[in-house]
Short mmCIF file of C-alpha atoms in Angstrom, two decimals:
data_model
loop_
_atom_site.label_atom_id
_atom_site.label_comp_id
_atom_site.label_asym_id
_atom_site.label_seq_id
_atom_site.Cartn_x
_atom_site.Cartn_y
_atom_site.Cartn_z
CA MET A 189 31.98 -21.44 10.69
CA LEU A 190 31.52 -18.59 13.02
CA GLU A 191 28.87 -16.89 10.37
CA LYS A 192 26.87 -20.29 10.43
CA GLN A 193 26.91 -20.34 14.29
CA VAL A 194 25.58 -16.93 14.53
CA LEU A 195 22.93 -17.53 12.03
CA LYS A 196 21.79 -20.76 13.52
CA LYS A 197 21.23 -18.86 16.81
CA LEU A 198 19.30 -16.35 15.05
CA LEU A 199 17.04 -18.62 13.13
CA ALA A 200 16.50 -20.80 16.18
CA SER A 201 14.07 -18.01 17.60
CA ALA A 202 13.03 -16.36 14.44
CA PHE A 203 9.79 -18.30 13.57
CA ASP A 204 6.87 -19.85 15.70
CA VAL A 205 6.42 -22.57 12.97
CA PRO A 206 8.64 -25.49 12.11
CA VAL A 207 11.16 -24.50 9.48
CA MET A 208 13.93 -26.51 7.56
CA VAL A 209 17.13 -24.57 6.76
CA THR A 210 19.69 -25.93 4.38
CA TYR A 211 23.03 -23.94 4.76
CA TRP A 212 25.67 -23.37 1.86
CA ASP A 213 27.86 -26.35 3.05
CA GLY A 214 24.92 -28.70 2.25
CA THR A 215 23.95 -29.46 6.03
CA SER A 216 20.39 -29.00 7.07
CA GLU A 217 18.80 -28.08 10.41
CA ASN A 218 15.06 -28.21 11.50
CA TYR A 219 13.82 -25.38 13.92
CA GLY A 220 10.75 -25.77 15.83
CA GLU A 221 8.48 -28.77 16.73
CA GLY A 222 6.68 -30.88 14.06
CA LEU A 223 7.26 -31.46 10.53
CA PRO A 224 8.44 -28.38 8.62
CA ALA A 225 6.18 -27.12 5.75
CA ILE A 226 8.75 -24.39 4.83
CA HIS A 227 12.27 -25.06 3.54
CA ILE A 228 14.67 -22.22 3.42
CA LYS A 229 17.83 -22.77 1.28
CA LEU A 230 20.79 -20.56 1.90
CA ASN A 231 22.89 -20.90 -1.34
CA THR A 232 25.73 -18.60 -0.09
CA LYS A 233 27.02 -17.12 3.12
CA LEU A 234 25.31 -13.94 4.27
CA ASN A 235 26.97 -10.72 5.46
CA MET A 236 26.30 -11.13 9.18
CA LYS A 237 27.17 -7.43 9.99
CA ASP A 238 24.65 -6.20 7.49
CA LEU A 239 22.15 -8.93 8.42
CA THR A 240 21.73 -7.89 12.01
CA LYS A 241 21.37 -4.14 11.06
CA THR A 242 18.76 -4.29 8.21
CA PRO A 243 17.62 -7.85 8.17
CA THR A 244 14.80 -7.33 5.83
CA LEU A 245 16.78 -5.59 3.15
CA VAL A 246 19.59 -8.21 3.14
CA LEU A 247 17.31 -11.16 3.19
CA ALA A 248 15.07 -9.55 0.36
CA GLU A 249 18.21 -8.81 -1.99
CA ALA A 250 19.42 -12.43 -1.30
CA TYR A 251 16.02 -13.73 -2.33
CA MET A 252 15.85 -11.57 -5.27
CA ASN A 253 19.19 -12.88 -6.42
CA LYS A 254 18.53 -16.49 -5.65
CA ASP A 255 21.13 -16.58 -2.86
CA ILE A 256 18.15 -17.76 -0.89
CA GLU A 257 15.26 -20.03 -2.05
CA ILE A 258 12.22 -20.69 -0.16
CA GLU A 259 9.79 -23.75 -0.70
CA GLY A 260 6.48 -23.04 1.01
CA SER A 261 4.57 -19.97 1.66
CA ILE A 262 6.56 -16.79 2.25
CA GLN A 263 3.44 -15.10 3.75
CA GLU A 264 3.06 -17.78 6.32
CA LEU A 265 6.87 -17.59 7.09
CA ILE A 266 6.79 -13.86 7.44
CA THR A 267 3.68 -13.88 9.54
CA SER A 268 5.27 -16.38 11.77
CA ALA A 269 8.16 -14.08 12.31
CA TYR A 270 5.90 -11.23 13.24
CA ARG A 271 4.36 -13.43 15.99
CA LYS A 272 7.69 -13.90 17.46
CA HIS A 273 8.13 -10.72 19.20
CA ASP A 274 11.90 -11.39 19.83
CA SER A 275 12.66 -12.41 16.17
CA PHE A 276 15.68 -10.62 14.90
CA LEU A 277 13.65 -10.36 11.61
CA THR A 278 10.90 -8.06 12.86
CA ASN A 279 12.52 -6.32 15.82
CA GLN A 280 13.52 -3.01 14.42
CA ASP A 281 15.06 -1.26 17.52
CA GLY A 282 18.22 -1.53 15.90
CA PHE A 283 17.08 -0.21 12.61
CA LYS A 284 15.42 3.05 14.17
CA GLY A 285 18.80 4.74 14.17
CA LEU A 286 19.35 4.00 10.49
CA LEU A 287 15.93 5.68 9.59
CA SER A 288 17.46 8.85 8.13
CA LYS A 289 19.23 6.67 5.59
CA PHE A 290 16.17 5.41 3.94
CA VAL A 291 13.90 8.70 4.28
CA HIS A 292 15.02 11.29 1.89
CA SER A 293 13.83 14.72 1.03
CA HIS A 294 10.37 14.69 -0.60
CA GLY A 295 10.08 17.93 -2.62
CA GLU A 296 8.19 18.05 -5.81
CA LYS A 297 11.11 16.89 -7.94
CA GLU A 298 11.69 13.97 -5.58
CA SER A 299 8.04 13.20 -5.49
CA LYS A 300 7.84 12.89 -9.32
CA ALA A 301 11.08 10.62 -9.34
CA ASP A 302 9.67 8.45 -6.71
CA ILE A 303 6.18 8.03 -8.23
CA HIS A 304 7.88 7.41 -11.68
CA SER A 305 10.09 4.74 -10.38
CA HIS A 306 6.95 2.52 -9.18
CA TYR A 307 3.85 3.49 -11.11
CA ASP A 308 5.57 4.16 -14.52
CA ILE A 309 6.93 0.71 -14.68
CA GLY A 310 4.34 0.22 -17.48
CA ASN A 311 0.62 -0.10 -17.54
CA ASP A 312 0.94 -3.42 -19.12
CA PHE A 313 2.86 -4.72 -16.12
CA TYR A 314 -0.02 -3.89 -13.83
CA GLU A 315 -2.63 -5.13 -16.33
CA LYS A 316 -1.14 -8.49 -15.95
CA TRP A 317 -2.33 -9.01 -12.14
CA LEU A 318 -4.70 -6.11 -11.21
CA ASP A 319 -8.39 -6.60 -12.05
CA SER A 320 -10.05 -4.70 -15.05
CA THR A 321 -10.73 -1.62 -12.96
CA MET A 322 -6.91 -1.18 -12.76
CA THR A 323 -7.27 -0.26 -8.96
CA TYR A 324 -4.09 -0.54 -6.96
CA SER A 325 -5.38 -0.27 -3.40
CA CYS A 326 -7.33 -2.06 -0.78
CA ALA A 327 -10.44 -3.63 -1.91
CA TYR A 328 -13.76 -3.94 0.25
CA TRP A 329 -15.03 -7.31 0.68
CA ILE A 330 -18.78 -7.10 1.58
CA ARG A 331 -19.30 -10.85 0.78
CA GLU A 332 -16.70 -13.61 0.82
CA ASP A 333 -17.50 -14.80 -2.73
CA MET A 334 -16.94 -11.49 -4.25
CA THR A 335 -14.45 -11.33 -7.16
CA LEU A 336 -11.54 -8.99 -7.08
CA GLU A 337 -13.25 -6.54 -9.41
CA GLU A 338 -16.46 -6.61 -7.55
CA ALA A 339 -14.60 -5.71 -4.19
CA GLN A 340 -12.70 -2.96 -5.83
CA MET A 341 -15.79 -1.55 -7.10
CA ALA A 342 -17.42 -1.91 -3.77
CA LYS A 343 -14.59 -0.05 -2.08
CA VAL A 344 -15.03 2.92 -4.65
CA HIS A 345 -18.86 2.93 -3.73
CA HIS A 346 -17.99 2.63 0.00
CA ILE A 347 -15.83 5.72 -0.21
CA LEU A 348 -18.42 7.62 -2.41
CA ASP A 349 -21.37 6.64 -0.25
CA LYS A 350 -19.54 7.94 2.90
CA LEU A 351 -19.33 11.47 1.44
CA ASP A 352 -23.23 11.40 1.00
CA SER A 353 -22.83 13.64 -2.10
CA LYS A 354 -25.50 15.14 -4.42
CA PRO A 355 -25.56 15.34 -8.31
CA GLY A 356 -23.65 18.51 -9.37
CA GLN A 357 -21.26 18.79 -6.49
CA SER A 358 -17.52 18.75 -7.19
CA LEU A 359 -14.76 16.23 -6.00
CA LEU A 360 -11.04 16.23 -6.11
CA ASP A 361 -9.19 12.93 -6.00
CA ILE A 362 -5.44 13.37 -4.87
CA GLY A 363 -3.32 10.69 -6.49
CA CYS A 364 -6.12 9.19 -8.79
CA GLY A 365 -4.50 6.26 -10.03
CA TRP A 366 -5.97 4.78 -13.32
CA GLY A 367 -9.21 6.81 -12.71
CA THR A 368 -11.78 4.43 -11.47
CA LEU A 369 -12.90 6.58 -8.62
CA ILE A 370 -13.31 9.94 -10.53
CA ILE A 371 -14.87 8.03 -13.43
CA THR A 372 -17.48 6.23 -11.16
CA ALA A 373 -18.18 9.43 -9.19
CA ALA A 374 -19.21 11.15 -12.47
CA GLN A 375 -20.95 8.30 -13.97
CA GLU A 376 -22.95 7.09 -10.94
CA TYR A 377 -23.17 10.08 -8.67
CA GLY A 378 -23.14 12.89 -11.03
CA LEU A 379 -20.10 14.72 -9.50
CA LYS A 380 -17.88 17.03 -11.59
CA SER A 381 -14.57 15.25 -10.90
CA THR A 382 -10.76 16.16 -10.91
CA GLY A 383 -7.99 13.78 -10.34
CA VAL A 384 -4.34 14.62 -10.01
CA THR A 385 -1.32 12.08 -10.54
CA LEU A 386 2.23 12.47 -11.08
CA SER A 387 2.57 9.23 -13.13
CA GLU A 388 2.74 9.78 -17.01
CA GLU A 389 1.52 6.35 -17.53
CA GLN A 390 -1.56 6.70 -15.40
CA TYR A 391 -2.24 10.04 -16.72
CA ALA A 392 -2.22 8.99 -20.28
CA PHE A 393 -4.52 6.01 -19.44
CA VAL A 394 -7.20 8.20 -17.56
CA VAL A 395 -7.16 10.70 -20.45
CA ASN A 396 -7.80 7.83 -22.88
CA ARG A 397 -10.44 6.48 -20.69
CA ILE A 398 -12.34 9.85 -20.40
CA LYS A 399 -12.43 10.20 -24.13
CA GLU A 400 -13.71 6.65 -24.69
CA LEU A 401 -16.56 7.13 -22.36
CA HIS A 402 -17.28 10.68 -23.49
CA LEU A 403 -16.96 12.12 -19.86
CA GLU A 404 -15.02 15.37 -20.80
CA GLU A 405 -17.74 17.51 -19.53
CA LEU A 406 -17.55 15.86 -16.02
CA VAL A 407 -14.17 14.48 -15.56
CA THR A 408 -10.69 16.10 -15.62
CA VAL A 409 -7.36 14.75 -14.84
CA LYS A 410 -4.25 16.81 -14.32
CA LEU A 411 -0.48 15.69 -14.52
CA VAL A 412 0.60 17.88 -11.48
CA ASP A 413 1.75 17.90 -8.02
CA TYR A 414 -1.16 17.88 -5.48
CA ARG A 415 0.44 20.97 -4.01
CA GLU A 416 0.12 23.01 -7.15
CA LEU A 417 -3.61 23.42 -7.51
CA GLY A 418 -3.75 27.12 -6.63
CA ASP A 419 -6.97 28.42 -5.11
CA MET A 420 -9.21 25.58 -6.50
CA THR A 421 -11.83 24.39 -4.10
CA PHE A 422 -14.18 21.44 -4.16
CA ASP A 423 -17.13 20.06 -2.01
CA PHE A 424 -15.16 16.95 -1.53
CA VAL A 425 -11.63 15.57 -1.50
CA THR A 426 -10.61 12.01 -1.61
CA SER A 427 -7.16 10.37 -1.50
CA VAL A 428 -6.58 6.73 -1.61
CA GLY A 429 -3.25 5.20 -0.81
CA MET A 430 -1.46 8.51 -1.12
CA PHE A 431 -0.36 9.83 2.09
CA GLU A 432 2.19 6.93 2.35
CA HIS A 433 3.98 8.63 -0.41
CA VAL A 434 4.25 12.31 0.69
CA GLY A 435 7.01 11.70 3.16
CA LYS A 436 7.15 12.25 6.84
CA GLU A 437 8.11 15.72 6.72
CA ASN A 438 5.23 16.72 4.31
CA LEU A 439 2.39 15.04 6.17
CA GLY A 440 1.32 18.09 7.98
CA LEU A 441 1.29 19.89 4.49
CA TYR A 442 -0.62 17.45 2.94
CA PHE A 443 -3.50 17.52 5.33
CA LYS A 444 -3.45 21.30 5.22
CA LYS A 445 -3.73 21.10 1.52
CA VAL A 446 -6.66 18.92 1.96
CA ASN A 447 -8.25 21.61 3.99
CA GLU A 448 -7.37 24.40 1.63
CA TYR A 449 -9.03 22.55 -1.21
CA LEU A 450 -12.22 22.04 0.62
CA LYS A 451 -15.07 24.45 0.51
CA PRO A 452 -16.58 25.41 3.84
CA ARG A 453 -18.49 22.50 5.33
CA GLY A 454 -16.78 20.32 2.68
CA ARG A 455 -15.80 16.66 3.43
CA ALA A 456 -12.67 14.69 2.91
CA LEU A 457 -12.28 10.85 2.76
CA ILE A 458 -8.59 9.95 3.09
CA HIS A 459 -7.66 6.28 2.82
CA GLY A 460 -4.31 4.84 3.53
CA ILE A 461 -1.95 2.51 5.06
CA THR A 462 -1.00 3.29 8.74
CA GLY A 463 -0.19 1.76 11.99
CA GLN A 464 -1.78 1.14 15.39
CA HIS A 465 1.42 1.01 17.31
CA GLU A 466 4.61 2.82 17.52
CA GLY A 467 7.18 1.89 14.74
CA ALA A 468 9.77 3.20 12.48
CA GLY A 469 7.47 3.83 9.62
CA VAL A 470 9.79 2.67 7.05
CA ASP A 471 11.08 -0.81 6.08
CA PRO A 472 14.45 -0.69 4.11
CA PHE A 473 13.46 -3.17 1.52
CA ILE A 474 10.38 -1.30 0.69
CA ALA A 475 12.17 1.95 0.74
CA LYS A 476 14.89 0.96 -1.61
CA TYR A 477 12.98 -1.25 -4.14
CA ILE A 478 9.32 -0.54 -3.99
CA PHE A 479 8.26 2.81 -2.55
CA PRO A 480 11.33 5.11 -2.40
CA GLY A 481 10.49 8.11 -0.14
CA GLY A 482 7.50 6.42 1.42
CA TYR A 483 6.66 6.63 4.98
CA ILE A 484 3.98 4.87 6.96
CA PRO A 485 2.53 7.17 9.60
CA ASN A 486 0.63 5.80 12.84
CA VAL A 487 -2.88 6.73 13.64
CA ALA A 488 -1.72 9.15 16.26
CA GLU A 489 0.66 11.12 13.89
CA ASN A 490 -2.32 11.26 11.35
CA MET A 491 -4.73 12.54 13.94
CA GLN A 492 -2.27 15.25 15.02
CA HIS A 493 -1.88 16.33 11.40
CA ILE A 494 -5.65 16.25 11.01
CA MET A 495 -6.29 18.39 14.00
CA ASN A 496 -3.40 20.79 13.09
CA ALA A 497 -5.00 21.22 9.63
CA GLN A 498 -8.30 22.29 11.48
CA LEU A 499 -10.21 19.28 10.25
CA GLN A 500 -12.78 17.49 12.33
CA LEU A 501 -13.23 13.88 12.32
CA ASP A 502 -16.55 12.02 11.39
CA ASP A 503 -15.61 8.63 11.13
CA LEU A 504 -12.53 6.26 11.38
CA GLU A 505 -12.62 2.79 9.88
CA PRO A 506 -9.79 0.04 9.83
CA LEU A 507 -9.76 -2.19 6.89
CA ARG A 508 -6.70 -4.46 7.58
CA ARG A 509 -8.36 -7.82 6.81
CA HIS A 510 -9.40 -6.34 3.47
CA TYR A 511 -5.96 -5.39 2.54
CA GLN A 512 -4.74 -8.84 3.50
CA ARG A 513 -7.29 -10.38 1.26
CA THR A 514 -6.57 -8.08 -1.76
CA LEU A 515 -2.92 -8.81 -1.44
CA GLU A 516 -3.54 -12.43 -1.62
CA GLU A 517 -5.72 -12.09 -4.65
CA TRP A 518 -3.11 -10.06 -6.35
CA TYR A 519 -0.53 -12.67 -5.62
CA LYS A 520 -2.80 -15.40 -7.06
CA ASN A 521 -3.01 -13.24 -10.23
CA TYR A 522 0.70 -12.54 -10.31
CA MET A 523 2.05 -16.06 -10.05
CA PRO A 524 0.60 -17.37 -13.49
CA VAL A 525 2.34 -14.51 -15.15
CA PHE A 526 5.61 -14.83 -13.16
CA ASP A 527 7.50 -16.13 -16.03
CA GLU A 528 6.25 -13.45 -18.39
CA THR A 529 7.45 -11.01 -15.81
CA VAL A 530 11.03 -12.74 -15.75
CA ALA A 531 11.03 -12.39 -19.61
CA ALA A 532 10.26 -8.71 -19.68
CA TYR A 533 12.01 -7.31 -16.53
CA GLY A 534 14.44 -10.07 -15.43
CA GLU A 535 14.40 -12.70 -12.67
CA PRO A 536 15.58 -10.25 -9.71
CA PHE A 537 12.55 -7.85 -10.45
CA ALA A 538 9.98 -10.94 -10.78
CA ARG A 539 11.29 -12.35 -7.44
CA MET A 540 11.10 -8.82 -5.81
CA TRP A 541 7.41 -8.44 -6.47
CA ASP A 542 6.60 -12.14 -5.50
CA LEU A 543 8.38 -11.16 -2.05
CA TYR A 544 6.66 -7.81 -1.90
CA LEU A 545 3.02 -9.06 -2.51
CA GLN A 546 3.53 -11.88 0.08
CA GLY A 547 5.46 -9.97 2.58
CA CYS A 548 2.78 -7.16 2.53
CA ALA A 549 0.08 -9.56 2.99
CA ALA A 550 1.90 -11.02 5.89
CA SER A 551 2.41 -7.65 7.47
CA PHE A 552 -1.33 -6.74 7.37
CA GLU A 553 -2.17 -10.47 8.58
CA SER A 554 -0.02 -10.02 11.52
CA GLY A 555 -1.35 -6.42 12.36
CA ASN A 556 2.08 -4.81 11.81
CA ILE A 557 0.37 -2.33 9.44
CA ASP A 558 -3.23 -1.38 8.93
CA VAL A 559 -5.25 0.58 6.42
CA ILE A 560 -7.80 3.15 7.64
CA GLN A 561 -10.39 5.39 6.22
CA PHE A 562 -10.58 8.82 7.78
CA LEU A 563 -13.84 10.82 6.93
CA MET A 564 -13.48 14.49 8.02
CA THR A 565 -15.16 17.71 7.79
CA LYS A 566 -13.92 21.30 7.15
CA GLY A 567 -15.98 22.74 10.08
CA PRO A 568 -17.97 20.96 12.95
CA SER A 569 -18.15 17.19 12.72
CA GLY A 570 -21.04 15.66 11.10
CA THR A 571 -22.11 18.77 9.30
CA ASN A 572 -24.91 17.98 6.64
CA LEU A 573 -24.48 14.25 7.25
CA PRO A 574 -27.18 11.87 8.47
CA MET A 575 -27.38 11.35 12.30
CA SER A 576 -26.80 7.59 11.82
CA ARG A 577 -23.95 5.92 10.19
CA SER A 578 -26.56 3.57 8.35
CA TYR A 579 -26.50 5.83 5.27
CA ILE A 580 -23.07 4.48 4.53
CA TYR A 581 -24.27 0.94 4.08
CA LYS A 582 -27.65 1.54 2.41
CA ASN A 583 -26.42 0.35 -1.05
CA GLU A 584 -24.16 -2.46 0.19
CA LYS A 585 -25.37 -5.94 -0.81
#
């Protein structure tokens, strides 16, 4: 009975929307005013000691194993918890002391293992719910009626347009994913493009795509750690959704490498998930099951590393609402293939991705995290750029 009493007290202040909770003994309780649109079923007792230390991990594992079932929107539920600043689910003060447990060394060997655990699940898995561009990062919604594919291509064009490149110049994409950016840079902008990845699945996909499109003269992909490119230099460096993976201890080195790979007066566009407030930078569920070794830096951390790397800021653009929309679109694509995912990978895995996609959408919706594009110059800011930012948007329709 003590576990139930403690949990009831915690749940009473966890959300700002009405919620019904059915406990393991069959009794139900309504929390909040109004008719509950969300029903949480607790099928077994939870370990209260672990729950109060790492609530997101304990509850996520319970959901994966069907010890918890949720009827209604998980995104709405988690967003509601973020709005309740005193909710035990989102107050991470008690978790900060456990940060070292979930942040491990991020040398080249560890980086390859971490990337393999997420991106080498299999291209067929991602093909089920990504769009045809196989772009696994924040899209850019110029218009509300855009398809996901159109919004992903708009993001690629937005990045390349910010660089204000000229045909014949060179570009390095650190963490090139399935290659849409480097291929578009070559086909539409005339850039000689190089991509690097540690994912064997992505590497094989990009190599095949380059051959199919007969782009061997313009596009190269390397299966190599971004730190091991020697003395190669480029007019431009891009990196989309990458710095979140390098580890807290390597962020400074990452931005220094961006500087090293740029020619004098070269430009970099770095796009990644960050925060606009102080925080632990790691969620234990995400760290254990989704992105091992990952770390979300806040804006101040990134700016300090940018300055230390002798780069100067040209432009900073938050795209939080765009990533919320992207995740919502991914979730719409994922649910029709949920049963296929269960058959291929098991129900805990399928439920883990259900929770991950909705939970991340909630985190962006609430402002807990953001995604920001940093445009930088190796040298005085704005070198060789138009005086007005209007050049960025001249092709957007």
